[in-house]
Amino acid sequence: AAGGSDELAELGRGVNEMSRRLGELDEMKRLFIASVSHELRSPLEAIDSHARGMSAQLQGLDDATRARLESIHKNASRLGHFVSSLLEMSKIERGQLDYAPKPSEIEPLVRDLVLFLAPRAAEASLTLAAEVEPGIPVFAFDSDLITQVLTNLVSNAIKFTPAGGRVTVSVKREGPGKVVCSVEDTGVGIPAAALDKIFAPFMRVPNSMRATGTGLGLAISKKIVETHGGRIAVESSAGHGSRFYFELPLKPVAA
Ligand code: ADP
């Protein structure tokens, strides 16, 4: 019997040791991603800004050269976005998201965002509109982070909606304690089987729009909303459109 419990103890130590090592590996992976993305960011920004600067400054560039500079700029900027998302995801995983909630107003935030994205919507021949319920009180949230979530949702809606469609951002109060922001589109939609996986990192569903992206936007948005004590969800019907919405707890603050 003594031998048996020795073996169990040995096995227990083995399992503990293994889980300690797995934890270390995980931490190494996170640090690796964080430092690599950090190191990649500055040179990418330099490449991007030089390419833009050159095409703006050089007079008499022939079309082929201009197109090449444009391609350098586009690719560097796409890679830059990817690296920033990776860095942000790794910050989130290490519990280092910069979260600073302050009494803020949601309405101007939504209006600014719609103004900012209007050119992109127009370029894609889409109607972009905002419907904000009047009288939503000031409440505590991190406006940079919530802007980031809404930017991600509206950019997605624009990317995944064919010309002629409509994207609507709406904000409503629900009961005494919640604000619900939603982004609805008339786009390609998401197949039912993919709906519950869509918020996982790197998850992308092939569809007819062939848009570029990283698959990190929704994962980051989910973490941001959850950090606020809220939740994010989606309803969608393939071929008809999607509605992404998130709830934030409304804790009014004294004016
Ligand atoms: P990205 O847009 O960079 O691919 P996201 O995490 O923001 O990454 O989105 C993940 C995937 O979810 C997208 O690749 C797309 O397949 C799907 N998706 C997101 N928003 C929409 C939408 N409004 N309509 C259809 N599909 C969407």
XYZ file of N, CA and C and ligand atoms in Angstrom:
792
model
N 0.841 -1.202 0.000
C 0.000 0.000 0.000
C 0.873 1.248 0.000
N 1.998 1.192 0.816
C 2.909 2.340 0.865
C 3.492 2.608 -0.518
N 3.860 1.484 -1.212
C 4.411 1.628 -2.574
C 3.417 2.322 -3.474
N 2.127 1.907 -3.374
C 1.093 2.501 -4.211
C 0.987 3.997 -4.005
N 0.997 4.460 -2.762
C 0.823 5.898 -2.559
C 2.092 6.665 -2.977
N 3.271 5.978 -2.894
C 4.484 6.608 -3.430
C 4.350 6.883 -4.917
N 3.820 5.879 -5.608
C 3.666 6.030 -7.054
C 2.719 7.170 -7.377
N 1.631 7.241 -6.594
C 0.664 8.325 -6.813
C 1.314 9.678 -6.574
N 2.091 9.736 -5.500
C 2.763 10.998 -5.182
C 3.713 11.382 -6.321
N 4.416 10.378 -6.821
C 5.350 10.601 -7.934
C 4.613 11.140 -9.164
N 3.481 10.480 -9.446
C 2.662 10.889 -10.594
C 2.184 12.333 -10.409
N 1.746 12.628 -9.189
C 1.277 13.978 -8.875
C 2.365 15.009 -9.129
N 3.602 14.685 -8.666
C 4.717 15.618 -8.888
C 4.965 15.804 -10.379
N 4.878 14.684 -11.117
C 5.082 14.749 -12.570
C 4.071 15.679 -13.235
N 2.812 15.527 -12.837
C 1.763 16.351 -13.443
C 1.974 17.832 -13.100
N 2.331 18.080 -11.830
C 2.584 19.475 -11.426
C 3.726 20.092 -12.221
N 4.787 19.296 -12.368
C 5.955 19.776 -13.095
C 5.568 20.090 -14.549
N 4.773 19.189 -15.128
C 4.368 19.384 -16.506
C 3.522 20.647 -16.647
N 2.611 20.877 -15.693
C 1.741 22.036 -15.844
C 2.534 23.332 -15.605
N 3.572 23.237 -14.732
C 4.431 24.410 -14.533
C 5.154 24.750 -15.840
N 5.672 23.706 -16.502
C 6.398 23.940 -17.753
C 5.501 24.479 -18.849
N 4.257 23.956 -18.893
C 3.304 24.452 -19.896
C 3.021 25.935 -19.657
N 2.865 26.289 -18.392
C 2.642 27.683 -18.038
C 3.800 28.556 -18.507
N 5.036 28.050 -18.298
C 6.225 28.787 -18.723
C 6.247 28.967 -20.237
N 5.903 27.885 -20.942
C 5.880 27.939 -22.399
C 4.886 28.977 -22.892
N 3.727 28.983 -22.248
C 2.684 29.914 -22.617
C 3.162 31.345 -22.407
N 3.802 31.572 -21.272
C 4.320 32.899 -20.966
C 5.403 33.284 -21.993
N 6.253 32.314 -22.374
C 7.283 32.589 -23.383
C 6.662 32.974 -24.714
N 5.609 32.249 -25.088
C 4.919 32.532 -26.350
C 4.377 33.967 -26.321
N 3.765 34.340 -25.201
C 3.179 35.680 -25.099
C 4.243 36.766 -25.163
N 5.335 36.542 -24.418
C 6.419 37.519 -24.427
C 7.020 37.635 -25.817
N 7.168 36.479 -26.464
C 7.733 36.452 -27.808
C 6.873 37.287 -28.757
N 5.558 37.040 -28.740
C 4.665 37.794 -29.619
C 4.724 39.276 -29.288
N 4.712 39.578 -27.996
C 4.735 40.992 -27.599
C 6.010 41.671 -28.087
N 7.173 41.018 -27.910
C 8.398 41.727 -28.280
C 8.591 41.766 -29.783
N 8.224 40.689 -30.474
C 8.356 40.718 -31.931
C 7.450 41.795 -32.526
N 6.193 41.853 -32.067
C 5.321 42.874 -32.666
C 5.812 44.267 -32.334
N 6.322 44.410 -31.107
C 6.846 45.718 -30.733
C 8.001 46.130 -31.646
N 8.920 45.191 -31.889
C 10.088 45.479 -32.729
C 9.717 45.724 -34.184
N 8.638 45.108 -34.638
C 8.248 45.264 -36.040
C 7.561 46.601 -36.299
N 6.962 47.131 -35.258
C 6.106 48.285 -35.467
C 6.845 49.530 -35.961
N 7.949 49.889 -35.307
C 8.637 51.130 -35.708
C 9.166 51.082 -37.141
N 9.893 50.012 -37.530
C 10.354 49.992 -38.923
C 9.197 50.025 -39.921
N 8.104 49.381 -39.602
C 6.959 49.402 -40.530
C 6.399 50.810 -40.665
N 6.321 51.507 -39.522
C 5.820 52.874 -39.584
C 6.749 53.738 -40.425
N 8.073 53.499 -40.293
C 9.037 54.275 -41.078
C 8.844 54.001 -42.576
N 8.735 52.742 -42.936
C 8.541 52.393 -44.350
C 7.285 53.061 -44.901
N 6.225 52.943 -44.132
C 4.947 53.504 -44.557
C 5.040 55.013 -44.742
N 5.634 55.687 -43.743
C 5.614 57.146 -43.838
C 6.569 57.637 -44.938
N 7.694 56.926 -45.154
C 8.588 57.321 -46.257
C 7.913 57.127 -47.610
N 7.209 56.003 -47.758
C 6.534 55.758 -49.043
C 5.501 56.846 -49.320
N 4.749 57.222 -48.277
C 3.746 58.278 -48.474
C 4.411 59.609 -48.770
N 5.491 59.895 -47.996
C 6.203 61.152 -48.179
C 6.761 61.268 -49.593
N 7.370 60.200 -50.089
C 7.981 60.251 -51.411
C 6.933 60.490 -52.495
N 5.808 59.781 -52.398
C 4.845 59.953 -53.479
C 4.195 61.330 -53.413
N 4.170 61.922 -52.216
C 3.613 63.277 -52.111
C 4.600 64.330 -52.601
N 5.911 64.106 -52.331
C 6.897 65.159 -52.615
C 7.473 65.134 -54.016
N 7.719 63.920 -54.525
C 8.420 63.855 -55.801
C 7.519 64.305 -56.941
N 7.957 65.344 -57.638
C 7.191 65.831 -58.782
C 7.512 64.941 -59.982
N 6.597 64.889 -60.888
C 6.866 64.230 -62.170
C 7.160 62.743 -62.064
N 6.623 62.083 -61.043
C 6.798 60.629 -60.957
C 5.985 59.980 -62.070
N 6.601 58.969 -62.729
C 5.774 58.284 -63.732
C 4.769 57.378 -63.026
N 3.736 57.013 -63.743
C 2.635 56.254 -63.136
C 3.097 54.953 -62.503
N 4.034 54.262 -63.163
C 4.472 52.961 -62.642
C 5.151 53.142 -61.286
N 6.004 54.164 -61.184
C 6.709 54.400 -59.923
C 5.725 54.792 -58.827
N 4.793 55.654 -59.195
C 3.792 56.072 -58.227
C 2.988 54.856 -57.732
N 2.644 53.970 -58.656
C 1.882 52.772 -58.279
C 2.694 51.894 -57.331
N 4.021 51.822 -57.585
C 4.854 51.016 -56.685
C 4.915 51.612 -55.301
N 5.072 52.942 -55.228
C 5.095 53.593 -53.914
C 3.773 53.376 -53.193
N 2.707 53.465 -53.946
C 1.379 53.256 -53.377
C 1.264 51.829 -52.816
N 1.843 50.874 -53.549
C 1.796 49.490 -53.108
C 2.640 49.282 -51.839
N 3.801 49.941 -51.779
C 4.623 49.870 -50.561
C 3.828 50.410 -49.375
N 3.207 51.564 -49.605
C 2.430 52.194 -48.539
C 1.283 51.287 -48.082
N 0.538 50.745 -49.034
C -0.608 49.891 -48.694
C -0.178 48.671 -47.905
N 0.877 48.007 -48.388
C 1.302 46.773 -47.735
C 1.900 47.026 -46.364
N 2.710 48.097 -46.268
C 3.305 48.412 -44.968
C 2.205 48.769 -43.991
N 1.192 49.471 -44.478
C 0.156 49.891 -43.553
C -0.708 48.691 -43.130
N -0.950 47.770 -44.044
C -1.711 46.572 -43.686
C -0.956 45.728 -42.647
N 0.350 45.565 -42.909
C 1.178 44.804 -41.979
C 1.242 45.511 -40.615
N 1.310 46.848 -40.686
C 1.331 47.639 -39.454
C 0.081 47.403 -38.620
N -1.088 47.365 -39.290
C -2.338 47.101 -38.578
C -2.311 45.728 -37.924
N -1.809 44.765 -38.680
C -1.759 43.396 -38.168
C -0.894 43.331 -36.917
N 0.286 43.952 -37.019
C 1.215 43.945 -35.898
C 0.615 44.656 -34.680
N -0.077 45.775 -34.923
C -0.707 46.473 -33.798
C -1.766 45.600 -33.137
N -2.543 44.889 -33.965
C -3.568 44.015 -33.389
C -2.944 42.892 -32.575
N -1.853 42.314 -33.104
C -1.158 41.252 -32.373
C -0.678 41.755 -31.027
N -0.081 42.947 -31.066
C 0.453 43.540 -29.851
C -0.666 43.780 -28.848
N -1.782 44.274 -29.351
C -2.895 44.558 -28.468
C -3.473 43.276 -27.865
N -3.601 42.254 -28.714
C -4.120 40.970 -28.233
C -3.198 40.414 -27.145
N -1.884 40.552 -27.354
C -0.971 39.985 -26.361
C -1.009 40.798 -25.071
N -1.226 42.113 -25.201
C -1.411 42.940 -23.998
C -2.634 42.463 -23.229
N -3.712 42.242 -23.962
C -4.954 41.807 -23.328
C -4.732 40.483 -22.610
N -4.046 39.544 -23.303
C -3.825 38.232 -22.696
C -2.973 38.322 -21.443
N -2.107 39.327 -21.390
C -1.285 39.462 -20.193
C -1.917 40.401 -19.170
N -3.193 40.725 -19.415
C -3.912 41.582 -18.471
C -3.377 43.003 -18.427
N -2.843 43.477 -19.579
C -2.252 44.819 -19.581
C -2.967 45.801 -20.483
N -4.253 45.558 -20.710
C -5.019 46.500 -21.513
C -5.097 47.840 -20.775
N -4.859 48.955 -21.504
C -4.983 50.268 -20.863
C -6.459 50.615 -20.766
N -7.039 50.382 -19.610
C -8.474 50.605 -19.422
C -8.672 51.733 -18.426
N -9.180 52.860 -18.902
C -9.358 54.020 -18.034
C -10.759 54.601 -18.222
N -11.765 54.010 -17.541
C -13.126 54.525 -17.686
C -13.263 55.905 -17.046
N -13.971 56.783 -17.745
C -14.215 58.138 -17.230
C -15.637 58.522 -17.603
N -16.281 59.399 -16.840
C -17.624 59.836 -17.223
C -17.588 60.375 -18.654
N -18.397 59.801 -19.531
C -18.329 60.178 -20.945
C -19.713 60.155 -21.567
N -19.800 60.805 -22.733
C -21.055 60.831 -23.461
C -20.941 59.939 -24.673
N -21.952 59.136 -24.912
C -21.873 58.199 -26.018
C -22.271 58.847 -27.347
N -23.199 59.801 -27.291
C -23.715 60.364 -28.543
C -22.646 61.025 -29.422
N -21.846 61.978 -28.858
C -20.821 62.607 -29.716
C -19.813 61.591 -30.240
N -19.544 60.583 -29.436
C -18.599 59.548 -29.862
C -19.110 58.849 -31.132
N -20.400 58.517 -31.121
C -20.991 57.833 -32.281
C -21.035 58.772 -33.493
N -21.407 60.030 -33.255
C -21.459 60.992 -34.365
C -20.079 61.167 -34.997
N -19.048 61.327 -34.162
C -17.686 61.500 -34.685
C -17.253 60.290 -35.504
N -17.586 59.130 -34.973
C -17.195 57.905 -35.646
C -17.841 57.805 -37.027
N -19.121 58.159 -37.085
C -19.829 58.086 -38.364
C -19.248 59.096 -39.354
N -18.909 60.302 -38.866
C -18.265 61.291 -39.736
C -16.942 60.758 -40.265
N -16.186 60.126 -39.353
C -14.865 59.621 -39.700
C -14.949 58.509 -40.750
N -15.967 57.658 -40.633
C -16.053 56.516 -41.553
C -16.926 56.786 -42.775
N -17.577 57.957 -42.801
C -18.458 58.276 -43.929
C -17.745 58.176 -45.293
N -16.498 58.684 -45.414
C -15.835 58.586 -46.721
C -15.643 57.134 -47.164
N -15.312 56.265 -46.197
C -15.104 54.863 -46.548
C -16.410 54.217 -47.012
N -17.514 54.591 -46.320
C -18.821 54.060 -46.706
C -19.199 54.565 -48.098
N -18.939 55.863 -48.331
C -19.290 56.451 -49.626
C -18.502 55.774 -50.748
N -17.226 55.513 -50.471
C -16.378 54.862 -51.465
C -16.926 53.480 -51.828
N -17.539 52.824 -50.846
C -18.104 51.492 -51.086
C -19.567 51.577 -51.525
N -20.031 52.803 -51.818
C -21.422 53.038 -52.226
C -22.439 52.505 -51.214
N -22.177 52.807 -49.941
C -23.081 52.370 -48.881
C -23.651 53.579 -48.163
N -24.824 53.413 -47.599
C -25.389 54.440 -46.734
C -24.998 54.118 -45.303
N -24.420 55.091 -44.622
C -24.035 54.896 -43.224
C -24.833 55.886 -42.386
N -25.581 55.389 -41.413
C -26.412 56.282 -40.609
C -26.302 55.951 -39.130
N -26.569 56.954 -38.302
C -26.549 56.740 -36.857
C -27.899 57.099 -36.266
N -28.367 56.280 -35.346
C -29.609 56.581 -34.628
C -29.323 56.471 -33.138
N -29.173 57.630 -32.510
C -28.861 57.607 -31.087
C -30.070 58.107 -30.299
N -30.563 57.284 -29.415
C -31.704 57.677 -28.587
C -31.332 58.898 -27.756
N -32.181 59.931 -27.761
C -31.828 61.124 -26.982
C -31.924 60.849 -25.476
N -31.162 61.618 -24.736
C -31.288 61.568 -23.280
C -30.510 60.474 -22.573
N -29.565 59.825 -23.271
C -28.736 58.842 -22.565
C -27.765 59.613 -21.669
N -27.798 59.336 -20.357
C -26.965 60.142 -19.455
C -25.475 59.853 -19.626
N -24.686 60.765 -19.080
C -23.252 60.530 -19.001
C -23.033 59.271 -18.156
N -22.180 58.380 -18.618
C -21.845 57.229 -17.777
C -20.377 56.867 -17.962
N -19.878 55.987 -17.079
C -18.443 55.722 -17.081
C -18.074 54.637 -18.090
N -17.240 55.023 -19.065
C -16.642 54.036 -19.955
C -15.349 54.611 -20.508
N -14.539 53.760 -21.112
C -13.294 54.223 -21.715
C -13.593 54.581 -23.161
N -13.651 55.879 -23.463
C -14.146 56.274 -24.782
C -13.186 55.858 -25.907
N -11.881 55.826 -25.637
C -10.947 55.352 -26.682
C -11.233 53.898 -27.035
N -11.417 53.094 -25.992
C -11.637 51.663 -26.240
C -12.987 51.402 -26.905
N -14.024 52.133 -26.464
C -15.344 51.916 -27.064
C -15.351 52.427 -28.509
N -14.613 53.516 -28.765
C -14.462 53.976 -30.151
C -13.812 52.881 -30.991
N -12.829 52.226 -30.399
C -12.147 51.156 -31.112
C -13.110 50.001 -31.456
N -13.946 49.634 -30.502
C -14.921 48.557 -30.747
C -15.874 48.959 -31.878
N -16.431 50.179 -31.763
C -17.388 50.614 -32.781
C -16.723 50.743 -34.150
N -15.475 51.235 -34.150
C -14.746 51.359 -35.419
C -14.586 49.990 -36.061
N -14.237 49.013 -35.242
C -14.078 47.664 -35.760
C -15.398 47.130 -36.332
N -16.488 47.303 -35.583
C -17.776 46.763 -36.039
C -18.259 47.463 -37.312
N -18.104 48.802 -37.344
C -18.574 49.522 -38.536
C -17.657 49.227 -39.727
N -16.339 49.151 -39.500
C -15.431 48.804 -40.612
C -15.788 47.440 -41.175
N -16.053 46.480 -40.295
C -16.462 45.151 -40.760
C -17.749 45.240 -41.581
N -18.722 45.970 -41.037
C -20.005 46.089 -41.736
C -19.783 46.659 -43.141
N -18.878 47.649 -43.240
C -18.591 48.245 -44.556
C -17.897 47.220 -45.461
N -16.945 46.493 -44.869
C -16.188 45.502 -45.667
C -17.066 44.393 -46.204
N -18.065 44.010 -45.409
C -18.829 42.813 -45.765
C -20.220 43.118 -46.317
N -20.402 44.352 -46.811
C -21.688 44.711 -47.404
C -21.487 45.179 -48.848
N -22.150 44.544 -49.787
C -21.999 44.932 -51.186
C -22.583 46.318 -51.458
N -22.099 46.940 -52.524
C -22.530 48.280 -52.916
C -24.050 48.385 -52.917
N -24.534 49.560 -52.505
C -25.977 49.790 -52.490
C -26.604 49.479 -51.135
N -25.820 48.866 -50.251
C -26.360 48.450 -48.955
C -26.379 49.561 -47.925
N -26.734 49.155 -46.722
C -26.912 50.124 -45.651
C -26.270 49.631 -44.353
N -25.612 50.549 -43.660
C -25.028 50.231 -42.350
C -25.612 51.212 -41.339
N -26.183 50.685 -40.270
C -26.808 51.550 -39.273
C -26.202 51.306 -37.896
N -25.760 52.391 -37.286
C -25.253 52.301 -35.913
C -26.356 52.824 -35.021
N -26.763 52.067 -34.016
C -27.771 52.638 -33.131
C -27.415 52.427 -31.670
N -27.853 53.372 -30.877
C -27.589 53.314 -29.444
C -28.904 53.538 -28.715
N -29.205 52.630 -27.803
C -30.470 52.719 -27.060
C -30.207 52.408 -25.605
N -31.089 52.930 -24.777
C -31.038 52.568 -23.390
C -31.928 51.357 -23.203
N -31.505 50.414 -22.368
C -32.367 49.266 -22.127
C -32.574 49.132 -20.630
N -33.806 49.323 -20.206
C -34.087 49.303 -18.779
C -33.294 50.394 -18.092
N -33.190 50.343 -16.776
C -32.487 51.413 -16.069
C -30.968 51.274 -16.167
N -30.502 50.052 -16.393
C -29.079 49.832 -16.170
C -28.213 49.481 -17.356
N -28.731 49.627 -18.591
C -27.910 49.182 -19.711
C -28.006 50.121 -20.895
N -26.896 50.200 -21.647
C -26.907 50.875 -22.939
C -26.535 49.821 -23.978
N -27.311 49.766 -25.039
C -27.027 48.792 -26.086
C -26.628 49.523 -27.364
N -25.431 49.219 -27.861
C -24.968 49.786 -29.122
C -25.033 48.679 -30.165
N -25.602 48.981 -31.316
C -25.600 47.931 -32.321
C -25.210 48.455 -33.696
N -24.617 47.577 -34.463
C -24.186 47.900 -35.819
C -24.815 46.859 -36.731
N -25.707 47.353 -37.578
C -26.473 46.451 -38.415
C -26.115 46.692 -39.876
N -25.991 45.625 -40.643
C -25.702 45.820 -42.059
C -26.600 44.945 -42.928
N -26.608 45.258 -44.212
C -27.395 44.464 -45.156
C -26.459 43.622 -46.018
N -25.366 43.149 -45.368
C -24.301 42.486 -46.113
C -24.449 40.994 -46.315
N -23.293 40.333 -46.516
C -23.283 38.913 -46.873
C -23.709 37.995 -45.723
N -23.656 38.517 -44.496
C -24.059 37.685 -43.358
C -23.016 36.643 -43.000
N -23.331 35.869 -41.976
C -22.406 34.859 -41.455
C -23.175 33.540 -41.343
N -22.627 32.448 -41.867
C -23.325 31.171 -41.780
C -23.561 30.780 -40.320
N -24.711 30.202 -40.035
C -25.089 29.849 -38.666
C -24.001 29.040 -37.962
N -23.356 28.136 -38.680
C -22.368 27.259 -38.054
C -21.142 28.025 -37.557
N -20.912 29.214 -38.095
C -19.710 29.962 -37.711
C -19.996 30.977 -36.614
N -21.278 31.198 -36.321
C -21.643 32.302 -35.425
C -20.982 32.245 -34.055
N -20.890 31.042 -33.473
C -20.350 30.992 -32.114
C -18.822 30.988 -32.096
N -18.188 30.953 -33.278
C -16.725 30.941 -33.288
C -16.146 32.290 -33.687
N -17.038 33.186 -34.100
C -16.594 34.401 -34.767
C -15.776 35.339 -33.874
N -15.937 35.208 -32.545
C -15.202 36.091 -31.630
C -13.862 35.500 -31.192
N -13.510 34.326 -31.699
C -12.230 33.715 -31.321
C -11.098 34.365 -32.124
N -9.897 34.489 -31.518
C -8.783 35.096 -32.237
C -8.487 34.360 -33.547
N -8.183 35.120 -34.579
C -7.787 34.624 -35.898
C -8.902 33.923 -36.668
N -10.125 33.994 -36.150
C -11.235 33.345 -36.839
C -11.720 34.223 -37.985
N -11.691 33.687 -39.183
C -12.224 34.411 -40.341
C -13.068 33.437 -41.147
N -14.182 33.911 -41.641
C -15.060 33.034 -42.415
C -14.971 33.456 -43.884
N -14.616 32.535 -44.742
C -14.532 32.925 -46.147
C -15.916 33.362 -46.638
N -15.962 34.454 -47.380
C -17.231 34.857 -47.992
C -16.944 35.567 -49.310
N -18.009 35.972 -49.954
C -17.860 36.483 -51.323
C -17.160 37.834 -51.389
N -16.998 38.532 -50.231
C -16.418 39.876 -50.300
C -14.890 39.855 -50.392
N -14.281 38.766 -50.086
C -12.821 38.624 -50.150
C -12.085 39.837 -49.554
N -12.538 40.263 -48.391
C -11.914 41.412 -47.738
C -10.633 40.972 -47.021
N -9.707 41.922 -46.829
C -8.510 41.586 -46.070
C -8.783 41.806 -44.587
N -7.976 41.194 -43.744
C -8.158 41.378 -42.306
C -7.295 40.399 -41.543
N -7.396 40.479 -40.222
C -6.515 39.673 -39.387
C -7.281 38.631 -38.577
N -8.580 38.824 -38.431
C -9.342 37.921 -37.575
C -9.154 38.232 -36.096
N -8.556 39.394 -35.804
C -8.338 39.741 -34.399
C -9.302 40.808 -33.884
N -9.915 41.539 -34.823
C -10.764 42.674 -34.435
C -11.881 42.292 -33.462
N -12.606 41.233 -33.766
C -13.729 40.856 -32.904
C -13.251 40.293 -31.576
N -12.128 39.562 -31.602
C -11.588 39.015 -30.347
C -11.203 40.163 -29.416
N -10.568 41.189 -29.979
C -10.176 42.352 -29.178
C -11.425 43.098 -28.696
N -12.397 43.269 -29.586
C -13.634 43.969 -29.204
C -14.328 43.260 -28.043
N -14.354 41.937 -28.110
C -15.006 41.153 -27.049
C -14.321 41.408 -25.704
N -12.983 41.372 -25.704
C -12.252 41.615 -24.458
C -12.530 43.011 -23.925
N -12.567 43.985 -24.828
C -12.802 45.366 -24.385
C -14.180 45.491 -23.746
N -15.191 44.920 -24.412
C -16.549 45.009 -23.875
C -16.631 44.277 -22.525
N -16.008 43.111 -22.448
C -16.053 42.350 -21.188
C -15.307 43.072 -20.064
N -14.235 43.756 -20.423
C -13.514 44.545 -19.427
C -14.420 45.630 -18.840
N -15.369 46.113 -19.657
C -16.326 47.104 -19.174
C -17.461 46.466 -18.371
N -17.460 45.148 -18.259
C -18.547 44.474 -17.558
C -19.755 44.234 -18.452
N -19.556 44.343 -19.772
C -20.660 44.142 -20.711
C -20.501 42.849 -21.494
N -21.347 42.678 -22.497
C -21.210 41.503 -23.364
C -21.489 41.888 -24.803
N -20.931 41.106 -25.713
C -21.094 41.388 -27.141
C -21.674 40.150 -27.803
N -22.495 40.345 -28.803
C -23.112 39.201 -29.470
C -23.437 39.557 -30.911
N -23.845 38.549 -31.666
C -24.180 38.771 -33.071
C -25.400 37.954 -33.454
N -26.192 38.547 -34.348
C -27.287 37.807 -34.988
C -27.026 37.978 -36.463
N -27.191 36.911 -37.221
C -26.914 37.083 -38.633
C -27.662 36.054 -39.438
N -27.956 36.423 -40.667
C -28.564 35.449 -41.548
C -27.798 35.533 -42.858
N -27.200 34.404 -43.229
C -26.334 34.388 -44.410
C -27.106 34.926 -45.612
N -26.480 35.865 -46.299
C -27.101 36.435 -47.487
C -27.979 37.647 -47.212
N -28.301 37.898 -45.937
C -29.213 39.010 -45.646
C -28.603 40.118 -44.805
N -27.578 39.779 -44.020
C -26.979 40.823 -43.209
C -26.712 40.358 -41.794
N -26.069 41.238 -41.037
C -25.693 40.897 -39.674
C -26.021 42.043 -38.747
N -26.175 41.708 -37.486
C -26.310 42.727 -36.456
C -25.409 42.347 -35.296
N -24.361 43.140 -35.104
C -23.485 42.972 -33.950
C -23.955 43.963 -32.900
N -24.046 43.537 -31.665
C -24.450 44.492 -30.632
C -23.719 44.203 -29.331
N -23.512 45.262 -28.570
C -22.902 45.059 -27.266
C -23.598 45.909 -26.219
N -23.639 45.368 -25.011
C -24.286 46.060 -23.893
C -23.220 46.582 -22.942
N -23.427 47.785 -22.474
C -22.539 48.349 -21.451
C -23.375 48.655 -20.225
N -22.855 48.361 -19.040
C -23.607 48.722 -17.846
C -23.641 50.244 -17.704
N -24.836 50.764 -17.490
C -24.993 52.211 -17.354
C -24.991 52.571 -15.882
N -23.856 53.065 -15.446
C -23.782 53.542 -14.071
C -23.708 55.054 -14.139
N -24.865 55.721 -13.954
C -24.868 57.173 -14.110
C -23.917 57.830 -13.110
N -23.317 58.929 -13.545
C -22.450 59.662 -12.626
C -23.050 61.047 -12.431
N -22.844 61.622 -11.259
C -23.398 62.937 -10.968
C -22.853 63.957 -11.947
N -23.743 64.834 -12.466
C -23.311 65.824 -13.449
C -22.403 66.864 -12.811
P -11.200 40.693 -39.749
O -12.320 41.621 -40.116
O -9.891 41.366 -39.619
O -11.149 39.444 -40.579
P -12.683 40.335 -37.294
O -12.313 39.619 -36.039
O -13.104 41.756 -37.174
O -11.451 40.166 -38.248
O -13.837 39.502 -38.000
C -13.693 38.105 -38.111
C -14.539 37.550 -39.219
O -15.930 37.687 -38.897
C -14.393 38.244 -40.559
O -13.280 37.776 -41.268
C -15.713 37.863 -41.237
O -15.603 36.547 -41.744
C -16.695 37.834 -40.086
N -17.440 39.109 -39.968
C -17.215 40.112 -39.094
N -18.109 41.105 -39.259
C -18.929 40.737 -40.267
C -20.073 41.330 -40.910
N -20.540 42.534 -40.539
N -20.656 40.627 -41.924
C -20.195 39.413 -42.290
N -19.135 38.808 -41.723
C -18.499 39.440 -40.722
